[in-house]
Structures are given as structure tokens and as C-alpha cells.
Short mmCIF file of N, CA and C in Angstrom, two decimals:
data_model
loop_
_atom_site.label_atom_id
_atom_site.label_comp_id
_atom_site.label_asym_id
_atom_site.label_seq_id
_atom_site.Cartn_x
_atom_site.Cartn_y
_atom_site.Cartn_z
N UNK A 340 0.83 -1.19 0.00
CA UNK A 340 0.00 0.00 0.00
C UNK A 340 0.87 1.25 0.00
N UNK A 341 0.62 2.28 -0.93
CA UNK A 341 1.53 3.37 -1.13
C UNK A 341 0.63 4.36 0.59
N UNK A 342 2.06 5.24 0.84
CA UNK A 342 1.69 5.76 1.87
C UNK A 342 0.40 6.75 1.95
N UNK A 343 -0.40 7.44 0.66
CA UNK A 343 -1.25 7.91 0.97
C UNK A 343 -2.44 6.86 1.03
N UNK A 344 -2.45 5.81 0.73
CA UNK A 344 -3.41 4.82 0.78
C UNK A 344 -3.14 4.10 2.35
N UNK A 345 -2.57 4.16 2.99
CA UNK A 345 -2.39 3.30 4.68
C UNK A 345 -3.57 3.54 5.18
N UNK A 346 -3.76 2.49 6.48
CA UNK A 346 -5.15 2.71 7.41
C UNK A 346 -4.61 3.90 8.31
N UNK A 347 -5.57 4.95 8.95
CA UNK A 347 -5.07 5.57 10.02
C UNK A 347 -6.13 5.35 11.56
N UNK A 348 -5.64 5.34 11.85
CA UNK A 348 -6.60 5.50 13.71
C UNK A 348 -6.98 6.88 14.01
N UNK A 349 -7.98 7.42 13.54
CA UNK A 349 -8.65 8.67 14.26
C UNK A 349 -9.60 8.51 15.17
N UNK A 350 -9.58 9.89 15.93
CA UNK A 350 -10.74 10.04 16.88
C UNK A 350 -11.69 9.55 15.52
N UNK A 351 -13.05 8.75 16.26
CA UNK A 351 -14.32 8.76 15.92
C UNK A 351 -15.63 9.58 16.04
N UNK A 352 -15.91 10.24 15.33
CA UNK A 352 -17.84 11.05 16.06
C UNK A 352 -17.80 11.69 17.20
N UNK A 353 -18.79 11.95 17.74
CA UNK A 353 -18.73 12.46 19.44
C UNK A 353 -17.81 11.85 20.20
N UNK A 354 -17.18 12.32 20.85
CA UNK A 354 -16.74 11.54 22.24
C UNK A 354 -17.33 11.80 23.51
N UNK A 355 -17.39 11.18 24.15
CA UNK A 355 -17.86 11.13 25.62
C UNK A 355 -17.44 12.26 26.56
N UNK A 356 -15.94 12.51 26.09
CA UNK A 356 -15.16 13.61 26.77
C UNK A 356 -15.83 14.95 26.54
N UNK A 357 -16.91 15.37 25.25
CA UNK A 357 -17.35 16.27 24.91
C UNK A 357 -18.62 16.18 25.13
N UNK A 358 -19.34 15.63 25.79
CA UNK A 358 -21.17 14.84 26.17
C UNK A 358 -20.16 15.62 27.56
N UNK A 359 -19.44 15.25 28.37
CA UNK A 359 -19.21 15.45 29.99
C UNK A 359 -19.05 16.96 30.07
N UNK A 360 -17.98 17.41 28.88
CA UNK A 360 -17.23 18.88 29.24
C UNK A 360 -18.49 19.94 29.09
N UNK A 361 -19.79 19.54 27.90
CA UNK A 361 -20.99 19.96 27.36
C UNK A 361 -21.68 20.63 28.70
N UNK A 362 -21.85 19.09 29.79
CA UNK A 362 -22.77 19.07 30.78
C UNK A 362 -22.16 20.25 31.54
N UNK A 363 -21.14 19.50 31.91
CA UNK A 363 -20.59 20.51 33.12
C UNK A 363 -20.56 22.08 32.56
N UNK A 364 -20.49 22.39 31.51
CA UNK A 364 -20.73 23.54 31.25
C UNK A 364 -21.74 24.35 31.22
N UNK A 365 -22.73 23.27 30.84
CA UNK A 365 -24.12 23.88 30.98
C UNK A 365 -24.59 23.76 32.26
N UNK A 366 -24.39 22.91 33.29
CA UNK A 366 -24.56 22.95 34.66
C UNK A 366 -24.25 24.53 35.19
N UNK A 367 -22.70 24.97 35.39
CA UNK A 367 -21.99 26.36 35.50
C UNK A 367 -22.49 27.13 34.84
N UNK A 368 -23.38 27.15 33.93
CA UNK A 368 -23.84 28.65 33.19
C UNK A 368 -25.29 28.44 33.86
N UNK A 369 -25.94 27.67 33.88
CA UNK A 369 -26.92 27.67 34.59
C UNK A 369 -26.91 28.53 35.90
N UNK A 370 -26.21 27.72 36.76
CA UNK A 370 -26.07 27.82 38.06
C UNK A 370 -25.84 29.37 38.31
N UNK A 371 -24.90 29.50 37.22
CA UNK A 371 -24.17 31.29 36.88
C UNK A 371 -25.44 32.14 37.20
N UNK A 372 -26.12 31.81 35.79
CA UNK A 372 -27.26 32.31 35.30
C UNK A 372 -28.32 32.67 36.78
N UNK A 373 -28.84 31.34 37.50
CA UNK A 373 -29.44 31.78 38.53
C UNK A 373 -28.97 32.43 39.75
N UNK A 374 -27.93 32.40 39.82
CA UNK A 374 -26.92 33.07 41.01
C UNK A 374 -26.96 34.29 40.67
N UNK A 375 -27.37 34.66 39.56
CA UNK A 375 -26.99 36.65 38.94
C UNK A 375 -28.67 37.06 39.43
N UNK A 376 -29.69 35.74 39.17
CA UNK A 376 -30.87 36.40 39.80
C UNK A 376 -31.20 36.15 40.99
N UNK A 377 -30.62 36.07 42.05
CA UNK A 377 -30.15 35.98 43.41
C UNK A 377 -29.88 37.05 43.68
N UNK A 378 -28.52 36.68 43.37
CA UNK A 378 -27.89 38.44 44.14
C UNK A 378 -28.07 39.85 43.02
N UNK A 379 -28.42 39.73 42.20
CA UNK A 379 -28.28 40.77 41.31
C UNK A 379 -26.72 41.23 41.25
N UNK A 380 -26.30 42.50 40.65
CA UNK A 380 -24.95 43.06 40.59
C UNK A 380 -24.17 43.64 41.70
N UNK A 381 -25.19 44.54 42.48
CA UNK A 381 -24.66 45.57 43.53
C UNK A 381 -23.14 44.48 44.66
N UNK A 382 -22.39 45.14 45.15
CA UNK A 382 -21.73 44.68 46.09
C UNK A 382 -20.67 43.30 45.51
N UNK A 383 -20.31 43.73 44.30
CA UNK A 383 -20.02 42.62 43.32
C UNK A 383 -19.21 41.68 44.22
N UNK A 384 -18.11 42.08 44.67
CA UNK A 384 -17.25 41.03 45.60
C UNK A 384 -17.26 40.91 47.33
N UNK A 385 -18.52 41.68 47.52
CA UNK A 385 -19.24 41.64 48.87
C UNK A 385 -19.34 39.99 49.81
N UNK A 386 -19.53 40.07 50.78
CA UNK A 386 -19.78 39.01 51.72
C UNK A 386 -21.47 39.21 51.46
N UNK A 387 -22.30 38.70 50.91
CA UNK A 387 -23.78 38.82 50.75
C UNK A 387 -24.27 37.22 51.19
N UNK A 388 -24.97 37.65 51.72
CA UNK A 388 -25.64 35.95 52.86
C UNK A 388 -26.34 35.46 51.57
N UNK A 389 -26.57 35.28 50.42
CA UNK A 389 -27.48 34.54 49.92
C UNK A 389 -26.76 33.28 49.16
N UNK A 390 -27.54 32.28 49.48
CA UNK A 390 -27.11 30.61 49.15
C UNK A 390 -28.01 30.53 48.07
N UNK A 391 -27.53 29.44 47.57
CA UNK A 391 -28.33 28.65 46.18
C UNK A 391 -28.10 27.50 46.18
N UNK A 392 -28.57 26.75 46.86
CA UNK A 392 -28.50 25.05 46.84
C UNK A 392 -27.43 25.08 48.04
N UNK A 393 -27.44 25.76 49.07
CA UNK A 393 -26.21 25.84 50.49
C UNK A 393 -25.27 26.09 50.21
N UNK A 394 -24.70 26.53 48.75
CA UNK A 394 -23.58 27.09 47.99
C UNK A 394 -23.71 29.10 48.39
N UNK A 395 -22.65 29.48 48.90
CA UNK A 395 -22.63 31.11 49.31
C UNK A 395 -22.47 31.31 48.14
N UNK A 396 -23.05 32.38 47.39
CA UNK A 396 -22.47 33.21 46.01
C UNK A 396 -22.78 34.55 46.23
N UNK A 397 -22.03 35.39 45.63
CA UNK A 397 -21.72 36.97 45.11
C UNK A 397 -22.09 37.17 43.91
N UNK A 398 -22.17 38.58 43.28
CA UNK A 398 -21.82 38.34 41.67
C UNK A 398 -20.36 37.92 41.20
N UNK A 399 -19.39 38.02 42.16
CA UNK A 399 -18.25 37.77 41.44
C UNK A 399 -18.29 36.10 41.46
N UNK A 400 -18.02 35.61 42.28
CA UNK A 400 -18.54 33.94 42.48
C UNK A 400 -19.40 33.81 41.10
N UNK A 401 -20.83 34.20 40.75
CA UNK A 401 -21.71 33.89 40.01
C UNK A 401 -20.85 34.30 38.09
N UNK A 402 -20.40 35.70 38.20
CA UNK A 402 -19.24 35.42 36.76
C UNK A 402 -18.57 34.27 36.79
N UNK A 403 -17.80 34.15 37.27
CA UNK A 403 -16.92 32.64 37.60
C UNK A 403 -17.51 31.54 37.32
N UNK A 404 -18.86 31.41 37.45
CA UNK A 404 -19.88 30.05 36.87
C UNK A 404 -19.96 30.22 35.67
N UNK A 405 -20.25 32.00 35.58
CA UNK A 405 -20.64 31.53 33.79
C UNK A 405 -19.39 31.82 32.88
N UNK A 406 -18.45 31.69 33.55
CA UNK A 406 -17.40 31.98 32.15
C UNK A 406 -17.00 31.09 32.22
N UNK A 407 -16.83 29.92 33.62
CA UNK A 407 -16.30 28.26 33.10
C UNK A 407 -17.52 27.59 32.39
N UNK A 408 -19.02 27.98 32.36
CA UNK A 408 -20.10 27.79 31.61
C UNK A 408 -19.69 27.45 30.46
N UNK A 409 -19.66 28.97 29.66
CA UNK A 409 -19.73 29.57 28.44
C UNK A 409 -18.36 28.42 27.79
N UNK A 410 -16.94 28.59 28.80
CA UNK A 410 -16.05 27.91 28.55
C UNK A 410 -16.44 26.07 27.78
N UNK A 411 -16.99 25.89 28.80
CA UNK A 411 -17.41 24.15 28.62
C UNK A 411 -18.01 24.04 27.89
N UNK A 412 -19.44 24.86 27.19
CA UNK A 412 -20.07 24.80 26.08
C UNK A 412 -19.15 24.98 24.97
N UNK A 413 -18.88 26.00 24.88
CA UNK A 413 -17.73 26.59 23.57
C UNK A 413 -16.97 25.08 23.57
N UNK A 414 -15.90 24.70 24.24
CA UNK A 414 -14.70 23.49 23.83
C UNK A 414 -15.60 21.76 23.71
N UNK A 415 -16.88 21.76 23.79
CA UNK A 415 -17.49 20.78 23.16
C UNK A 415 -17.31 20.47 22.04
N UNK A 416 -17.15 21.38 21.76
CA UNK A 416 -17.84 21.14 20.05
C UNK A 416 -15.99 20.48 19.46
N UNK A 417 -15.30 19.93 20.48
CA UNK A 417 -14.18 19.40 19.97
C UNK A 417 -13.40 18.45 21.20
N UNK A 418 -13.09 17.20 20.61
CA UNK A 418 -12.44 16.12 21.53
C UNK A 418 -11.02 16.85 22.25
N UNK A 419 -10.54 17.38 21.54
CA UNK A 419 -9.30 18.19 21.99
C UNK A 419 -9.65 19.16 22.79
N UNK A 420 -10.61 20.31 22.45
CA UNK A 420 -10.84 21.25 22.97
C UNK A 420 -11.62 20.33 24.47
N UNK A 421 -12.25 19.79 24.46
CA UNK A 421 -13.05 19.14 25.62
C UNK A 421 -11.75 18.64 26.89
N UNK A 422 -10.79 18.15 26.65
CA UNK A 422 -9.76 17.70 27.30
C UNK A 422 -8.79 18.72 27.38
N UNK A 423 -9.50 19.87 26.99
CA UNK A 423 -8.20 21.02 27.81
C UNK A 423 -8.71 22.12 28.96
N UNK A 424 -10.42 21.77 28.32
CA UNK A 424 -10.92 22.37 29.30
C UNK A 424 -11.30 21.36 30.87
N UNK A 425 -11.02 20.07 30.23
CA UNK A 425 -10.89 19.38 31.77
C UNK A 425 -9.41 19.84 32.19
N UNK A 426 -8.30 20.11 31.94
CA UNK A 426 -7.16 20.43 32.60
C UNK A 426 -7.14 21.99 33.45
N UNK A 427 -8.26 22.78 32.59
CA UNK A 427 -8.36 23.86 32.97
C UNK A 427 -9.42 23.70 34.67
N UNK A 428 -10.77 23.04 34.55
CA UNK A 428 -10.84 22.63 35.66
C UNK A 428 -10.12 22.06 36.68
N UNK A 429 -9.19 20.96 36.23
CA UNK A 429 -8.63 20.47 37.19
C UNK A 429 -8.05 21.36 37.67
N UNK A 430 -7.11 22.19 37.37
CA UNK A 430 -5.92 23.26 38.17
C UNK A 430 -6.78 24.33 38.36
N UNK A 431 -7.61 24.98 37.32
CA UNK A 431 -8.49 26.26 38.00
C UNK A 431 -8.64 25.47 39.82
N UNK A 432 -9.80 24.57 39.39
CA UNK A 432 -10.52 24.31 40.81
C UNK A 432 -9.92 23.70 41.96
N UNK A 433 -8.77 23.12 41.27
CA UNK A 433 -7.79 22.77 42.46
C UNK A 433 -7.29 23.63 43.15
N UNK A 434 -6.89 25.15 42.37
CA UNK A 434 -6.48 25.98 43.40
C UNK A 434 -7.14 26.51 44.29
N UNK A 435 -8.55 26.76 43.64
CA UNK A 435 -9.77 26.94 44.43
C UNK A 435 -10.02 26.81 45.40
N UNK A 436 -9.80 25.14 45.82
CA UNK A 436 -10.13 24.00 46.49
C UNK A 436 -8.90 24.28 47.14
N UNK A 437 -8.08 24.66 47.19
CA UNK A 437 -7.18 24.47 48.58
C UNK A 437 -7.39 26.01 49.27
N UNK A 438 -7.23 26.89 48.36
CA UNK A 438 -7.56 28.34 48.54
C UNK A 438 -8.95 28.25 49.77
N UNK A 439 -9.64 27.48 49.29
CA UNK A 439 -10.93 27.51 50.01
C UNK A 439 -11.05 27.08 51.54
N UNK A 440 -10.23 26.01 51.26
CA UNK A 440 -9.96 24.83 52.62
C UNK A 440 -9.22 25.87 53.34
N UNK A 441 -8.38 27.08 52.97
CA UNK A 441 -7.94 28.11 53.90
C UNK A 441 -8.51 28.99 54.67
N UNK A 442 -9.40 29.19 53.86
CA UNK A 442 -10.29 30.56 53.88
C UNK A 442 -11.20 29.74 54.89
N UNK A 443 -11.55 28.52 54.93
CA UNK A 443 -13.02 27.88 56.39
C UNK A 443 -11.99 27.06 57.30
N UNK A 444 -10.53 27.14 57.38
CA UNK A 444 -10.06 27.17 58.95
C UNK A 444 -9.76 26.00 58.52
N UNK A 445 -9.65 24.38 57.31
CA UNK A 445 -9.97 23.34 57.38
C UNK A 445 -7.83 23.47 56.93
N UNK A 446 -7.21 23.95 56.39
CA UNK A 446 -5.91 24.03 56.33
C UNK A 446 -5.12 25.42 57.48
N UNK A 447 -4.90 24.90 58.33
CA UNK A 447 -4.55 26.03 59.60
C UNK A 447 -3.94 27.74 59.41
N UNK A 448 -2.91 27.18 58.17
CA UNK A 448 -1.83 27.90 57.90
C UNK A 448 -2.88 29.01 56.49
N UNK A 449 -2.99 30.10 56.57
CA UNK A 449 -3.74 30.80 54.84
C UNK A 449 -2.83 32.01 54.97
N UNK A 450 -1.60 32.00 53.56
CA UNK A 450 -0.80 32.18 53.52
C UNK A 450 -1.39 33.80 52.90
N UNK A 451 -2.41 33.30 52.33
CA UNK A 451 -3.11 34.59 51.42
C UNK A 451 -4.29 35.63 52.40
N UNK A 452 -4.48 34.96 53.43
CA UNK A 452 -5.51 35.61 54.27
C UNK A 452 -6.04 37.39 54.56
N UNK A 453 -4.98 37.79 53.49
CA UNK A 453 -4.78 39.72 53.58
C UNK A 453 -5.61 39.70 52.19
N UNK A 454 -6.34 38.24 51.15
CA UNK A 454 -6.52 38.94 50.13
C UNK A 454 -8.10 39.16 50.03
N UNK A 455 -8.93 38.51 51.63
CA UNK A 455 -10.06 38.22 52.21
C UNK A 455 -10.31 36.80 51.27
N UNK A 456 -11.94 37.08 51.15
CA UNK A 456 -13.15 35.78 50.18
C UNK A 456 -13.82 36.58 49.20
N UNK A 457 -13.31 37.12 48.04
CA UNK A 457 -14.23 37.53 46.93
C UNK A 457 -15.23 37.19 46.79
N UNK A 458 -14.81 35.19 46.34
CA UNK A 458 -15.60 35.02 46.23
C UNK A 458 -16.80 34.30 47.15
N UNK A 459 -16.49 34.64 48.31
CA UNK A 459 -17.60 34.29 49.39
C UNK A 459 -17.54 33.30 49.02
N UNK A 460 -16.87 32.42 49.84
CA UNK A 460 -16.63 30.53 49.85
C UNK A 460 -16.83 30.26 50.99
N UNK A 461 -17.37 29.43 50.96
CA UNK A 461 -17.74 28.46 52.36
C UNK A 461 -17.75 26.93 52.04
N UNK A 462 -18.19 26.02 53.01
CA UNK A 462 -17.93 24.79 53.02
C UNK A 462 -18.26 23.57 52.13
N UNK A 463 -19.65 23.94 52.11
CA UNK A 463 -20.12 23.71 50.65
C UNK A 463 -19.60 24.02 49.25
N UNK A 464 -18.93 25.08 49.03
CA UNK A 464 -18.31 25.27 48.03
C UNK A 464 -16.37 24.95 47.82
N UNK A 465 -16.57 24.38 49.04
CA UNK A 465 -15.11 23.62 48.79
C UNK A 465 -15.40 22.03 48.04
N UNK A 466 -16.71 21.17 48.78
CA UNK A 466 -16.58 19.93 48.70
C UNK A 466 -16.93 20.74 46.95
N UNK A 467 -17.85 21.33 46.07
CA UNK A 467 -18.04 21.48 45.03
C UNK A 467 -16.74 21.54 44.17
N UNK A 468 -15.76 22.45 44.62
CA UNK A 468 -15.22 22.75 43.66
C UNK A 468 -13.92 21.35 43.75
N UNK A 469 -13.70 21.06 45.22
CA UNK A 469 -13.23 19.32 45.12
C UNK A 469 -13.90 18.10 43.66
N UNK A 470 -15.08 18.20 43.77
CA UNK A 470 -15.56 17.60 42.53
C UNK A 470 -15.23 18.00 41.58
N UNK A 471 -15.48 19.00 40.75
CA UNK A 471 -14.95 19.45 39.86
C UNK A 471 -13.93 19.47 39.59
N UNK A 472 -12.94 19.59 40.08
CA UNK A 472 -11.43 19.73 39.86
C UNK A 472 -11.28 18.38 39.61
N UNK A 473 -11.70 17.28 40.17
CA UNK A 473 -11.21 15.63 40.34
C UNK A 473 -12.34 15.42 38.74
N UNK A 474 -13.40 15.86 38.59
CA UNK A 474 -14.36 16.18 37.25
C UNK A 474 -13.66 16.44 36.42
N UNK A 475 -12.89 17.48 36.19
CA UNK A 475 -11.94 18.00 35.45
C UNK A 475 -10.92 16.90 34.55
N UNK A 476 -10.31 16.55 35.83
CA UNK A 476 -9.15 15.86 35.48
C UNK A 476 -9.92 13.95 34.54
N UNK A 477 -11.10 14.11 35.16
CA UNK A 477 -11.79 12.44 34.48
C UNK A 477 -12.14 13.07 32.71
N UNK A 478 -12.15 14.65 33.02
CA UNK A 478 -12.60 15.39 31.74
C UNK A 478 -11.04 14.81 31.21
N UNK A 479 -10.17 15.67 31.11
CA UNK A 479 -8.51 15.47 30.88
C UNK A 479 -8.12 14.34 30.15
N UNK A 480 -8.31 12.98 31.12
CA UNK A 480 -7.29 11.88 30.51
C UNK A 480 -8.66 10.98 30.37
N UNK A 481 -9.46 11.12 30.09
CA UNK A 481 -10.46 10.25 29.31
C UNK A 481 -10.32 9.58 27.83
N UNK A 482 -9.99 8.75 28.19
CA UNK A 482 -9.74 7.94 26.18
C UNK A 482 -10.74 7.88 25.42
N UNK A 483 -10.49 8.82 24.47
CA UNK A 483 -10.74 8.87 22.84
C UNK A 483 -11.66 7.52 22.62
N UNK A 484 -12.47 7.78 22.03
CA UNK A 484 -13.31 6.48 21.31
C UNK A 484 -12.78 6.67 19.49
N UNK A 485 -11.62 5.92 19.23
CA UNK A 485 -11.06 5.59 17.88
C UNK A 485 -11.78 4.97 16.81
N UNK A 486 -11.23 4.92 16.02
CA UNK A 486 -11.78 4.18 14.32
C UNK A 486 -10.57 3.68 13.07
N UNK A 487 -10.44 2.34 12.52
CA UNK A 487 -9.52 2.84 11.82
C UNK A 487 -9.97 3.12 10.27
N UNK A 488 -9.43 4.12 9.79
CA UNK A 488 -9.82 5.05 8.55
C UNK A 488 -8.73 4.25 7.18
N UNK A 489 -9.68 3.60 6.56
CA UNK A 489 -8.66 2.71 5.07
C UNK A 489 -9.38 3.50 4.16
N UNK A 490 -8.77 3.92 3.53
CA UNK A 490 -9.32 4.94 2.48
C UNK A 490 -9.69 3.84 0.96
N UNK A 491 -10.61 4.04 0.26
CA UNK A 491 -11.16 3.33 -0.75
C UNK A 491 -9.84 3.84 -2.16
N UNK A 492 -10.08 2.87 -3.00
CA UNK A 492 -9.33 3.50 -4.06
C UNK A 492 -10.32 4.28 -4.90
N UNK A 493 -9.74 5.02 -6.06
CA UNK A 493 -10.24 5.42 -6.59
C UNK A 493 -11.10 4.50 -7.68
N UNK A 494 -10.03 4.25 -8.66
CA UNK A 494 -10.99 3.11 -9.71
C UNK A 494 -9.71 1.86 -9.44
N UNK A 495 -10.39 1.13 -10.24
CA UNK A 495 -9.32 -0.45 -10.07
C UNK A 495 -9.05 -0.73 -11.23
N UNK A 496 -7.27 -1.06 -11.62
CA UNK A 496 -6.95 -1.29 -13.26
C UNK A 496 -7.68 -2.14 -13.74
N UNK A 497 -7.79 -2.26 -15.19
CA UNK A 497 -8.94 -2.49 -16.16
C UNK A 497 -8.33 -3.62 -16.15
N UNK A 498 -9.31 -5.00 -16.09
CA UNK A 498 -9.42 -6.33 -15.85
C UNK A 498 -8.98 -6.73 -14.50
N UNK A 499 -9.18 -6.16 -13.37
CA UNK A 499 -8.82 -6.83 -12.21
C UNK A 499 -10.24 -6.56 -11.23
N UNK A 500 -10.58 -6.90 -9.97
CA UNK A 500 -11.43 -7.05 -9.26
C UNK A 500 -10.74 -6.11 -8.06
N UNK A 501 -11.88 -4.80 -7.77
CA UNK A 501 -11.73 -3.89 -6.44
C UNK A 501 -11.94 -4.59 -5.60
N UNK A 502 -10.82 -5.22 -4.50
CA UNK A 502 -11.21 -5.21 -3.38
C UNK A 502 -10.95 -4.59 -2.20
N UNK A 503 -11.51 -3.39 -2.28
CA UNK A 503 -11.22 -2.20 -1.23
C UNK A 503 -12.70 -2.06 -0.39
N UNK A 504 -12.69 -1.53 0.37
CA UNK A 504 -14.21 -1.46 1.59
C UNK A 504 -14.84 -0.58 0.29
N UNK A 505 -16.10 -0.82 0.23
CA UNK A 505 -17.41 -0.23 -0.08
C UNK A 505 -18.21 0.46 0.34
N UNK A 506 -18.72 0.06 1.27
CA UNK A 506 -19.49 0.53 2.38
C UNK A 506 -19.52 0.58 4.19
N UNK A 507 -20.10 0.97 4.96
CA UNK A 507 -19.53 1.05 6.39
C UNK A 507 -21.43 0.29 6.80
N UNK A 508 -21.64 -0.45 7.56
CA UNK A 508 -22.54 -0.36 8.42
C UNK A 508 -22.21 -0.21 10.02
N UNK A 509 -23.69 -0.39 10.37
CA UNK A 509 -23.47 -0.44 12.28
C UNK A 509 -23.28 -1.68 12.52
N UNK A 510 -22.38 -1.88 13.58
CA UNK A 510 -22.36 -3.44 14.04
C UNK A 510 -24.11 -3.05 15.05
N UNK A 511 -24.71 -4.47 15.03
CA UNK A 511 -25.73 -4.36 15.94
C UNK A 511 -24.98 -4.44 18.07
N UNK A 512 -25.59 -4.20 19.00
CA UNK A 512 -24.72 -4.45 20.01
C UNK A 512 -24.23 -3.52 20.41
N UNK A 513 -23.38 -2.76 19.59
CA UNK A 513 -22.39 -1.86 19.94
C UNK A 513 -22.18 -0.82 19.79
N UNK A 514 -23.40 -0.07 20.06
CA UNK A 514 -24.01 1.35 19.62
C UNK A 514 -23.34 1.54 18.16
N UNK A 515 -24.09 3.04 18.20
CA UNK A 515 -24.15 3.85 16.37
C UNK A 515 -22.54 4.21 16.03
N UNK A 516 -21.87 4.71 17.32
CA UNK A 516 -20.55 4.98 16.60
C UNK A 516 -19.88 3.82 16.35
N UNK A 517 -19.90 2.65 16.32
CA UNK A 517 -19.10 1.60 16.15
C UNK A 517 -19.29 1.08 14.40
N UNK A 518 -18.62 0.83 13.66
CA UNK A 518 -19.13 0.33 11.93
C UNK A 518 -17.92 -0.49 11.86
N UNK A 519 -18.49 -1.35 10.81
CA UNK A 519 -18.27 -2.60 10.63
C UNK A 519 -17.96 -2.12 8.70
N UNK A 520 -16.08 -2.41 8.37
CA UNK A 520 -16.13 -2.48 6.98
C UNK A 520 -16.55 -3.64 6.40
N UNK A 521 -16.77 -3.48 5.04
CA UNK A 521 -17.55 -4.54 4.02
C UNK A 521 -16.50 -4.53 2.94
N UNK A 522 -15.82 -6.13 2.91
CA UNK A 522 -14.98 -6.02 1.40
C UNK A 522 -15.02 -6.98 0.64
N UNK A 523 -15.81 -5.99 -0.54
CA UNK A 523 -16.28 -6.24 -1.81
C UNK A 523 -15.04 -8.24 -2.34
N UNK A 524 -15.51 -8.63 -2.94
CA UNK A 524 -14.42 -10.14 -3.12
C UNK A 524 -15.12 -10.82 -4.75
#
């Protein structure tokens, strides 16, 4: 087989990594979304008592939902892009997540403690952003659902028999992204 004719292994169709990075994004713009009609704007990085599901939010807290939102929607629409925005969770929220564990007394030492709680964090919003960050990272190194790609010839020299794939079906069993080549004999 000449080298532009070889099989290759590509990503396949949707991946899973982009169904997860989708959710979680639309979860955070949501959440964004209702947290802005909570607190409204005033007192943007204020200590403001209002919860949303026992989660403390501000408006600044509530931007922060919707721009990792907007983020997670936007890098769907790509297997690559989906696995960078899990890396971006993981380390965004990891810093978060220790930042946080400072700020509610749960790490003794808060090295940053002169810079206050912008974003009004509390306890609940540590175990959250713990998920996420560990979310993140299942976003990250999640394996690719592959395919291998044999490219058809064009025509076949005159008096010989094509036997190159024809057509693709579904294997039954093994959901829609899975196909099964067919060669012609």
C-alpha cells in the first residue's frame, strides 16, 4: 500500500469527553445564570448571605460560573478542545479548592488571608469545587473512542477485481458509533 493509501486510527464522532465537558458547562452557566438572579450586581465582591442550593455566592462567584459555563459549552464542540478544558478545571478548581480549605479554617496555615473571600466561599463550596477539579481531570485523561480510517481507491486497473471497503454499516450491540467495513471479493 503506497503511503497515501495506509489505514489511520482517528478520533471517531462524538466523544464522551465532549457529552461530559458539554454538561458541566451547561450545569456552571446555569447555576451562573441563577446566582446573577439571586444576588443581582450591587456589592459585586461583597460578603452577601445569599445561598443557592447551600452554595454562598456573590456576583463575582456567580461570573466565575458563567465563564467556566460559556467555557465548557464553547470546547465541546471538539475532543481536543473538551480535554483542555478538563485540565483547565482540574488546576483552576484545584487551586480553588485548597484556597478555600484556607479561607473555612480546614488548612490552619492561609498564607493569602490579607486577600479576604471575593468570592464568598464556604464549606459547601469547597466539597463542590473538590468535585470538579477531580471532574476536570476524568474530563482530561479520558480515552478517545477511535476508528480505523482505510481509504477506498479510486478506480481499479482495467481487468482486475476492487477489493477495497465499499461501504460502512453499524455493528448491531455496539451502539451507532461503532461500523463494521464490508470487502467487496
Amino acid at each position: 500500500m503506497a503511503r497515501s493509501e495506509s489505514a489511520q486510527v482517528r478520533v471517531h464522532g462524538l466523544q464522551p469527553v465532549q457529552v461530559l465537558a458539554g454538561l458541566v458547562g451547561l450545569v456552571y452557566l446555569v447555576g451562573g445564570a441563577v446566582g446573577f438572579g439571586r444576588t443581582g450586581f450591587a456589592d459585586f465582591a461583597g460578603h452577601q448571605h445569599v445561598m443557592l442550593l447551600g452554595f454562598m455566592i456573590n456576583p463575582l462567584h456567580n461570573l466565575v460560573h458563567v465563564v467556566v459555563g460559556v467555557l465548557g459549552v464553547l470546547t465541546a464542540s471538539g475532543s481536543g478542545l473538551s480535554r483542555a478544558y478538563g485540565w483547565i478545571l482540574f488546576v483552576g478548581y484545584g487551586l480553588i479548592s485548597i484556597w478555600g480549605l484556607m479561607l473555612t479554617g480546614v488548612i490552619s496555615s492561609n498564607p493569602v488571608s490579607n486577600l479576604g473571600n471575593p468570592l464568598n466561599i464556604n464549606a459547601a463550596d469547597n466539597w463542590l469545587h473538590i468535585f470538579t477539579a477531580l471532574l476536570g481531570l476524568v474530563i482530561a485523561i479520558m480515552p478517545a473512542r477511535k476508528a480505523v480510517h482505510v481509504p477506498a481507491t479510486q478506480t481499479a486497473p482495467a481487468g482486475t477485481t476492487d477489493t477495497t471497503a465499499t461501504t460502512t454499516e453499524e455493528r448491531p450491540g455496539r451502539g451507532f458509533l461503532h461500523r463494521r467495513r464490508h470487502v467487496a471479493h
